[in-house]
Coordinates of C-alpha atoms in Angstrom, one line a residue:
M114 CA -62.5 7.1 49.1
A115 CA -60.3 9.0 50.8
I116 CA -59.3 6.7 54.3
A117 CA -59.6 3.7 52.5
R118 CA -56.1 4.3 50.3
P119 CA -54.4 4.3 54.3
V120 CA -56.6 1.4 55.0
R121 CA -55.6 -0.9 51.6
A122 CA -51.7 -0.4 52.5
L123 CA -51.2 -0.8 56.0
G124 CA -53.4 -3.7 55.0
L125 CA -50.7 -5.0 52.1
A126 CA -47.2 -3.8 54.5
A127 CA -48.8 -6.3 57.2
I128 CA -48.8 -9.2 54.2
V129 CA -45.2 -8.3 53.3
M130 CA -44.4 -8.3 56.6
W131 CA -46.1 -11.9 57.6
C132 CA -44.4 -13.0 54.4
F133 CA -40.9 -12.2 55.6
F134 CA -41.7 -13.7 59.2
V135 CA -42.9 -16.8 57.6
W136 CA -39.6 -16.6 55.4
Q137 CA -37.0 -15.8 58.2
L138 CA -38.6 -19.7 60.1
L139 CA -38.6 -21.8 57.1
K140 CA -35.2 -20.6 55.0
P141 CA -32.8 -23.3 54.4
T142 CA -29.6 -22.9 56.8
A143 CA -26.7 -22.0 55.7
S144 CA -24.5 -25.1 54.6
L145 CA -20.4 -26.1 56.5
S146 CA -19.0 -25.2 53.6
S147 CA -20.1 -21.9 53.2
I148 CA -19.5 -20.7 56.2
G149 CA -16.0 -22.3 56.7
D150 CA -14.2 -24.2 59.1
S151 CA -14.7 -21.5 61.8
R152 CA -17.7 -23.1 62.6
L153 CA -17.1 -26.1 65.2
L154 CA -19.0 -29.6 64.2
P155 CA -21.0 -31.5 66.6
T156 CA -17.9 -33.1 68.9
E157 CA -19.0 -36.8 68.4
R158 CA -19.3 -36.0 64.6
D159 CA -16.5 -37.2 62.3
P160 CA -15.5 -34.1 60.2
N161 CA -14.5 -35.8 57.1
L162 CA -18.0 -37.0 56.4
D163 CA -18.7 -33.3 55.5
P164 CA -17.6 -31.8 51.8
T165 CA -14.4 -30.9 52.1
G166 CA -11.2 -30.1 49.5
E167 CA -7.9 -29.0 49.0
P168 CA -7.2 -26.2 52.0
E169 CA -7.4 -22.9 50.5
G170 CA -4.1 -20.4 49.3
I171 CA -2.3 -23.6 47.8
L172 CA -0.3 -23.1 44.5
T173 CA -0.8 -25.3 41.1
Y174 CA 2.4 -26.8 40.2
S175 CA 4.3 -27.4 37.1
S176 CA 6.1 -31.1 36.0
D177 CA 8.9 -29.5 35.1
E178 CA 9.6 -27.2 38.2
Y179 CA 9.3 -30.8 40.1
A180 CA 11.8 -32.8 37.8
P181 CA 14.2 -35.3 40.0
G182 CA 17.6 -33.8 40.9
P183 CA 19.1 -30.3 40.7
A184 CA 16.0 -29.7 37.8
G185 CA 13.4 -28.7 40.6
T186 CA 13.6 -25.7 41.0
A187 CA 10.6 -25.5 42.8
R188 CA 10.9 -27.7 45.4
I189 CA 12.3 -26.3 48.9
N190 CA 14.1 -27.8 51.9
A191 CA 12.4 -30.3 52.8
T192 CA 12.7 -34.3 53.1
L193 CA 10.7 -37.1 53.7
L194 CA 11.5 -39.1 56.5
A195 CA 11.9 -42.7 57.9
L196 CA 13.3 -44.4 61.0
V197 CA 13.7 -47.9 59.5
R198 CA 15.6 -51.2 60.1
N199 CA 16.9 -53.3 57.4
E200 CA 14.1 -56.1 58.2
E201 CA 11.5 -53.7 57.4
L202 CA 11.9 -52.8 53.8
D203 CA 8.9 -54.3 52.9
G204 CA 6.7 -52.7 54.8
M205 CA 8.6 -49.3 53.8
L206 CA 8.5 -50.6 50.3
Q207 CA 4.4 -50.7 50.6
A208 CA 4.4 -47.1 52.7
M209 CA 6.3 -45.6 49.6
H210 CA 4.8 -46.9 47.0
D211 CA 1.7 -45.5 48.3
L212 CA 3.2 -41.9 48.8
E213 CA 4.8 -41.6 45.5
R214 CA 1.7 -43.0 43.8
T215 CA -0.6 -40.4 45.5
W216 CA 1.8 -37.4 45.9
N217 CA 5.5 -37.7 45.9
H218 CA 5.5 -38.7 41.9
K219 CA 4.3 -35.1 40.9
F220 CA 7.0 -33.5 43.7
N221 CA 10.0 -35.8 43.4
Y222 CA 10.9 -34.5 47.2
P223 CA 14.4 -36.3 48.3
W224 CA 14.0 -39.3 50.9
T225 CA 16.5 -40.0 53.3
F226 CA 16.3 -43.2 56.1
F227 CA 18.0 -43.5 59.2
N228 CA 18.7 -46.5 61.0
D229 CA 21.5 -47.4 64.1
V230 CA 23.2 -50.0 62.1
P231 CA 24.0 -49.6 58.0
F232 CA 21.6 -50.5 55.2
T233 CA 22.4 -53.5 53.3
A234 CA 23.1 -53.2 49.9
E235 CA 19.9 -54.6 49.2
F236 CA 18.1 -52.3 50.9
K237 CA 19.4 -48.9 48.9
K238 CA 18.6 -50.8 46.0
R239 CA 15.1 -51.5 46.1
T240 CA 13.9 -48.3 47.7
Q241 CA 16.3 -46.2 45.3
A242 CA 14.2 -48.2 43.1
A243 CA 10.5 -47.0 44.4
T244 CA 11.1 -43.5 43.4
K245 CA 12.5 -41.3 40.6
A246 CA 13.9 -38.9 43.7
E247 CA 16.8 -38.6 45.8
C248 CA 17.3 -41.4 48.5
R249 CA 19.6 -40.8 50.9
Y250 CA 21.1 -43.6 54.0
E251 CA 21.8 -42.3 57.1
L252 CA 23.8 -44.1 60.3
I253 CA 22.5 -42.5 63.9
P254 CA 25.5 -41.3 65.5
K255 CA 26.1 -44.0 68.6
E256 CA 26.0 -40.8 71.1
H257 CA 22.3 -39.9 70.2
W258 CA 20.9 -43.6 69.9
E259 CA 22.8 -45.4 73.4
V260 CA 21.4 -45.2 76.2
P261 CA 22.4 -41.8 78.5
S262 CA 25.0 -42.4 81.3
W263 CA 22.5 -40.4 84.0
I264 CA 19.9 -43.6 83.0
N265 CA 20.1 -46.2 86.2
H266 CA 20.2 -49.6 84.9
D267 CA 18.6 -51.5 88.1
L268 CA 15.7 -48.8 88.2
F269 CA 14.8 -49.5 84.2
I270 CA 14.6 -53.6 84.5
E271 CA 12.3 -52.3 87.6
S272 CA 10.0 -50.1 85.9
T273 CA 9.8 -52.1 83.2
K274 CA 8.4 -55.0 85.0
I275 CA 6.4 -52.4 86.7
L276 CA 5.0 -50.9 83.3
E277 CA 4.5 -54.9 82.0
E278 CA 2.4 -55.7 84.7
Q279 CA 0.0 -52.3 83.3
D280 CA 0.4 -53.7 80.0
V281 CA 2.2 -51.5 78.8
Q282 CA 3.5 -52.5 75.1
Y283 CA 7.4 -52.2 74.4
A284 CA 8.3 -51.5 77.7
T285 CA 10.6 -54.5 78.2
K286 CA 12.4 -53.0 74.9
V287 CA 15.3 -51.3 75.4
S288 CA 15.2 -50.2 71.3
Y289 CA 11.9 -48.7 71.5
H290 CA 13.1 -46.4 74.3
Q291 CA 15.5 -45.6 72.9
M292 CA 13.4 -45.0 69.7
C293 CA 11.3 -42.5 71.4
R294 CA 13.8 -40.7 72.7
W295 CA 15.6 -40.3 69.5
N296 CA 12.4 -38.9 67.5
S297 CA 11.6 -36.5 71.0
G298 CA 14.9 -34.5 70.8
L299 CA 17.6 -36.1 68.9
F300 CA 16.5 -36.7 65.6
Y301 CA 16.5 -33.3 63.9
K302 CA 20.2 -33.3 65.3
H303 CA 21.4 -35.3 62.8
P304 CA 24.2 -33.4 60.4
A305 CA 21.9 -34.9 57.6
L306 CA 18.9 -32.2 58.3
A307 CA 21.4 -29.5 59.3
N308 CA 19.8 -27.7 55.7
M309 CA 16.4 -28.7 55.9
Q310 CA 13.9 -27.0 57.1
Y311 CA 10.5 -29.6 56.8
Y312 CA 10.3 -33.1 57.3
W313 CA 7.0 -35.5 56.5
R314 CA 7.6 -38.3 59.0
V315 CA 6.6 -41.7 57.2
E316 CA 6.9 -45.1 58.9
P317 CA 6.6 -48.8 57.0
K318 CA 3.8 -50.5 56.4
V319 CA 1.3 -47.0 56.2
H320 CA -0.9 -46.8 53.4
F321 CA -1.9 -43.4 51.9
F322 CA -5.4 -43.3 50.2
C323 CA -5.8 -39.8 48.7
D324 CA -4.1 -37.7 45.3
V325 CA -2.7 -35.1 46.9
D326 CA -2.1 -32.3 44.0
Y327 CA -0.4 -29.6 45.8
D328 CA 2.9 -29.1 47.3
V329 CA 2.2 -29.6 51.0
F330 CA 6.0 -28.0 51.6
R331 CA 5.5 -25.2 50.2
Y332 CA 1.5 -24.8 52.1
M333 CA 3.2 -25.1 55.3
Q334 CA 5.7 -22.4 53.9
D335 CA 3.6 -19.9 52.7
N336 CA 0.6 -20.1 55.2
N337 CA 3.2 -20.1 58.2
K338 CA 2.5 -23.4 59.4
T339 CA 4.8 -24.9 62.3
Y340 CA 3.4 -28.7 62.1
G341 CA 1.0 -31.1 60.4
F342 CA -1.5 -33.7 61.5
T343 CA -3.6 -36.2 60.5
I344 CA -4.6 -38.3 63.9
N345 CA -5.5 -37.3 67.0
L346 CA -5.2 -39.6 70.2
Y347 CA -5.8 -40.7 73.6
D348 CA -2.2 -42.0 75.2
A349 CA -2.1 -44.9 77.7
P350 CA -2.1 -42.6 80.8
Q351 CA -0.2 -45.6 82.6
S352 CA 2.8 -45.3 80.1
I353 CA 3.4 -41.5 81.3
P354 CA 2.4 -40.7 84.8
S355 CA 5.1 -38.0 85.6
L356 CA 5.5 -36.6 82.3
W357 CA 2.7 -34.2 82.6
P358 CA 4.0 -33.0 86.6
E359 CA 7.5 -33.1 84.9
T360 CA 6.0 -30.3 82.3
L361 CA 4.1 -27.9 84.7
K362 CA 8.0 -28.0 86.8
F363 CA 9.3 -26.7 83.8
I364 CA 7.0 -24.5 83.1
A365 CA 6.9 -22.7 86.3
E366 CA 11.0 -22.7 86.0
H367 CA 10.3 -21.0 82.2
P368 CA 6.7 -18.9 82.0
E369 CA 7.8 -16.7 79.4
Y370 CA 8.0 -20.3 76.7
V371 CA 4.3 -20.4 76.6
H372 CA 2.6 -18.9 74.0
E373 CA -0.7 -17.3 74.5
N374 CA -2.4 -18.2 72.2
N375 CA -1.1 -21.7 73.8
A376 CA -3.8 -25.3 73.7
M377 CA -3.4 -25.4 77.6
K378 CA -7.2 -26.4 77.3
W379 CA -6.7 -29.2 74.6
L380 CA -3.6 -30.3 76.6
T381 CA -5.6 -30.4 80.5
D382 CA -9.0 -31.3 79.2
N383 CA -10.9 -33.4 81.8
I384 CA -14.3 -34.4 79.9
R385 CA -14.3 -36.9 77.5
R386 CA -11.9 -39.0 79.5
P387 CA -11.4 -38.1 83.0
D388 CA -9.9 -41.5 83.9
H389 CA -7.0 -40.5 81.6
N390 CA -6.8 -36.7 82.7
T391 CA -6.9 -38.1 86.4
K392 CA -4.3 -41.1 85.9
A393 CA -1.9 -38.4 83.8
Q394 CA -2.1 -36.5 86.4
G395 CA -3.8 -33.5 84.8
Y396 CA -2.4 -34.5 81.1
S397 CA -5.7 -35.3 79.3
T398 CA -3.3 -37.0 76.8
C399 CA -4.4 -35.9 73.8
H400 CA -1.3 -36.0 71.6
F401 CA -1.4 -35.8 67.8
W402 CA -0.1 -39.5 66.3
S403 CA 3.4 -38.6 65.4
N404 CA 4.3 -41.7 62.9
F405 CA 2.3 -39.0 60.5
E406 CA 3.9 -35.5 60.9
I407 CA 4.6 -32.7 58.8
A408 CA 7.0 -30.2 60.6
D409 CA 9.0 -27.1 60.8
L410 CA 12.7 -28.4 62.2
S411 CA 12.8 -24.3 63.5
F412 CA 10.2 -25.4 66.0
W413 CA 12.6 -28.5 67.5
R414 CA 15.4 -25.7 67.3
S415 CA 14.2 -23.5 69.2
K416 CA 15.6 -22.8 72.6
A417 CA 12.3 -23.2 74.1
Y418 CA 11.8 -27.0 72.4
E419 CA 15.7 -27.5 73.5
D420 CA 15.2 -26.9 77.1
Y421 CA 12.4 -28.8 77.3
F422 CA 13.5 -31.7 76.1
N423 CA 16.7 -31.6 78.2
H424 CA 14.6 -31.1 81.4
L425 CA 12.3 -33.9 80.3
D426 CA 15.1 -36.1 79.1
R427 CA 17.4 -35.8 82.5
A428 CA 14.1 -36.8 84.4
G429 CA 14.5 -40.4 83.1
G430 CA 11.4 -40.8 81.5
F431 CA 11.8 -42.0 78.3
F432 CA 13.7 -45.2 80.0
Y433 CA 12.1 -45.7 83.1
E434 CA 8.4 -45.2 81.9
R435 CA 7.8 -44.9 78.1
W436 CA 7.3 -41.5 77.2
G437 CA 7.0 -41.5 73.3
D438 CA 7.6 -38.9 71.1
A439 CA 3.5 -38.3 69.9
P440 CA 3.1 -36.5 73.3
V441 CA 6.4 -34.9 74.3
H442 CA 6.2 -33.3 70.8
S443 CA 2.0 -32.7 71.1
I444 CA 2.3 -30.8 74.7
A445 CA 5.5 -28.7 73.7
L446 CA 3.3 -27.7 70.7
G447 CA 0.4 -27.2 72.7
L448 CA 2.7 -24.8 74.9
F449 CA 4.9 -23.0 73.3
E450 CA 3.2 -22.5 69.5
D451 CA 0.5 -20.7 68.3
S452 CA -2.4 -23.5 67.7
S453 CA -2.9 -21.4 64.7
R454 CA -0.1 -22.4 62.9
I455 CA -0.9 -26.0 63.8
H456 CA -2.5 -27.7 60.8
W457 CA -4.9 -31.0 60.2
F458 CA -4.7 -31.7 56.9
R459 CA -7.7 -33.5 56.5
D460 CA -7.4 -34.0 52.9
I461 CA -4.7 -36.3 52.8
G462 CA -6.4 -40.1 53.3
Y463 CA -3.9 -41.7 56.1
Q464 CA -3.9 -45.3 58.1
H465 CA -1.4 -46.4 60.4
I466 CA -3.0 -50.0 61.8
P467 CA -5.4 -49.6 63.6
F468 CA -6.5 -45.7 62.8
F469 CA -7.6 -44.2 59.5
N470 CA -8.1 -40.5 58.3
C471 CA -10.5 -40.8 55.8
P472 CA -11.9 -37.9 53.7
N473 CA -14.9 -37.7 51.6
S474 CA -13.4 -36.8 48.8
P475 CA -13.3 -38.4 45.0
K476 CA -9.8 -38.4 45.1
C477 CA -9.6 -41.1 47.7
K478 CA -9.6 -44.4 46.5
G479 CA -9.7 -47.6 49.1
C480 CA -10.5 -46.2 52.6
V481 CA -14.0 -45.4 54.1
T482 CA -15.0 -42.4 54.1
G483 CA -15.1 -41.1 58.0
R484 CA -14.1 -44.2 58.8
F485 CA -11.9 -44.5 61.8
T486 CA -10.8 -47.9 63.2
D487 CA -9.7 -51.2 61.9
G488 CA -13.2 -52.5 62.6
Q489 CA -13.0 -52.2 66.2
A490 CA -15.7 -50.0 67.6
W491 CA -14.0 -49.5 70.9
L492 CA -11.6 -48.1 69.6
N493 CA -13.6 -45.1 68.3
K494 CA -13.4 -43.5 71.7
E495 CA -9.6 -43.4 71.5
D496 CA -10.5 -40.4 68.8
C497 CA -9.6 -36.9 70.5
R498 CA -9.9 -34.9 67.1
P499 CA -13.3 -33.2 68.6
N500 CA -11.4 -32.3 71.4
W501 CA -9.3 -30.2 69.0
F502 CA -11.7 -29.1 67.1
K503 CA -13.6 -27.5 69.8
Y504 CA -10.4 -25.8 71.6
V505 CA -8.9 -25.2 69.0
G506 CA -10.6 -25.4 65.4
M507 CA -10.2 -27.0 62.5
G508 CA -6.9 -24.7 60.3

């Protein structure tokens, strides 16, 4: 009998160990929501298909604290910003109605409209009627809008012909080149923004689909974020062939500006679209689609960015090529900023034709969860968000 007890004990231990082994094999894996956004999703899966919610660290709001005008004591120095022409009034009103309905009617942040010509009385009357918040109407100084003196007119004309032959959109429109230059390095110098720290860029005809119940500007401030985006795309490499070489010249002269936690790998990835990397001479062409951007103006006002913009401006690519503010902003952020301070607003449903950011949320109406394009399937390959998540994450 004395020998039987150890045998039984060993048998029981063996059964316990076997059960533990089987449980390890069959136990359910942790869900994405339980392990946080630090775990990368498969690069070809739209993360908006997965459960999501508002970002962490947000504060609830009191309607009294965000009342229109001086009574709104909780607002910080921020504005909704739009570069818009008088003839784009209907498209601007549509965008305003969407953003007011989903967000700004709760927070009443002011709207600041910019134009290179004076706004009409009708534009002012109808836009002000679309919001309870203050509206400001600003004229762009001529010296900020005109073609700079160092641009050779004949070379510009010849260059635009080459761009047009390569199917580069808006290549021959002087006003488009002027707009790209202004959005890249001059808008934040306007006196109307002198006391502003944050802005949310809004363009005519864009759509917003989701109710957002927190102050996005305060979220940026409280969480030390510099830049927020919704959509991340590949650019047309034929529009920016010398942008990356000029950038490399600049950082060779100023290596001190490159942040140790940069996003260089995102900027130079040559795996998913090697054709773009080759044609853009080493630049992946990935960029934040800047028709939506929520940003801290301090970054554009920094010496690193000012010196970078001035270098590019003198190189002439805003006119001899078609350098857009989106790749210029994106390259600067990817090199000179801590990548952890760049935030994907996955909870803000957004569309600028033909692309969408459609979250999986009951707060969203009017867009299909995970939808990226307007139905043209070939455009799905333009999605560069998987690259961002691969190299940087979803912060």
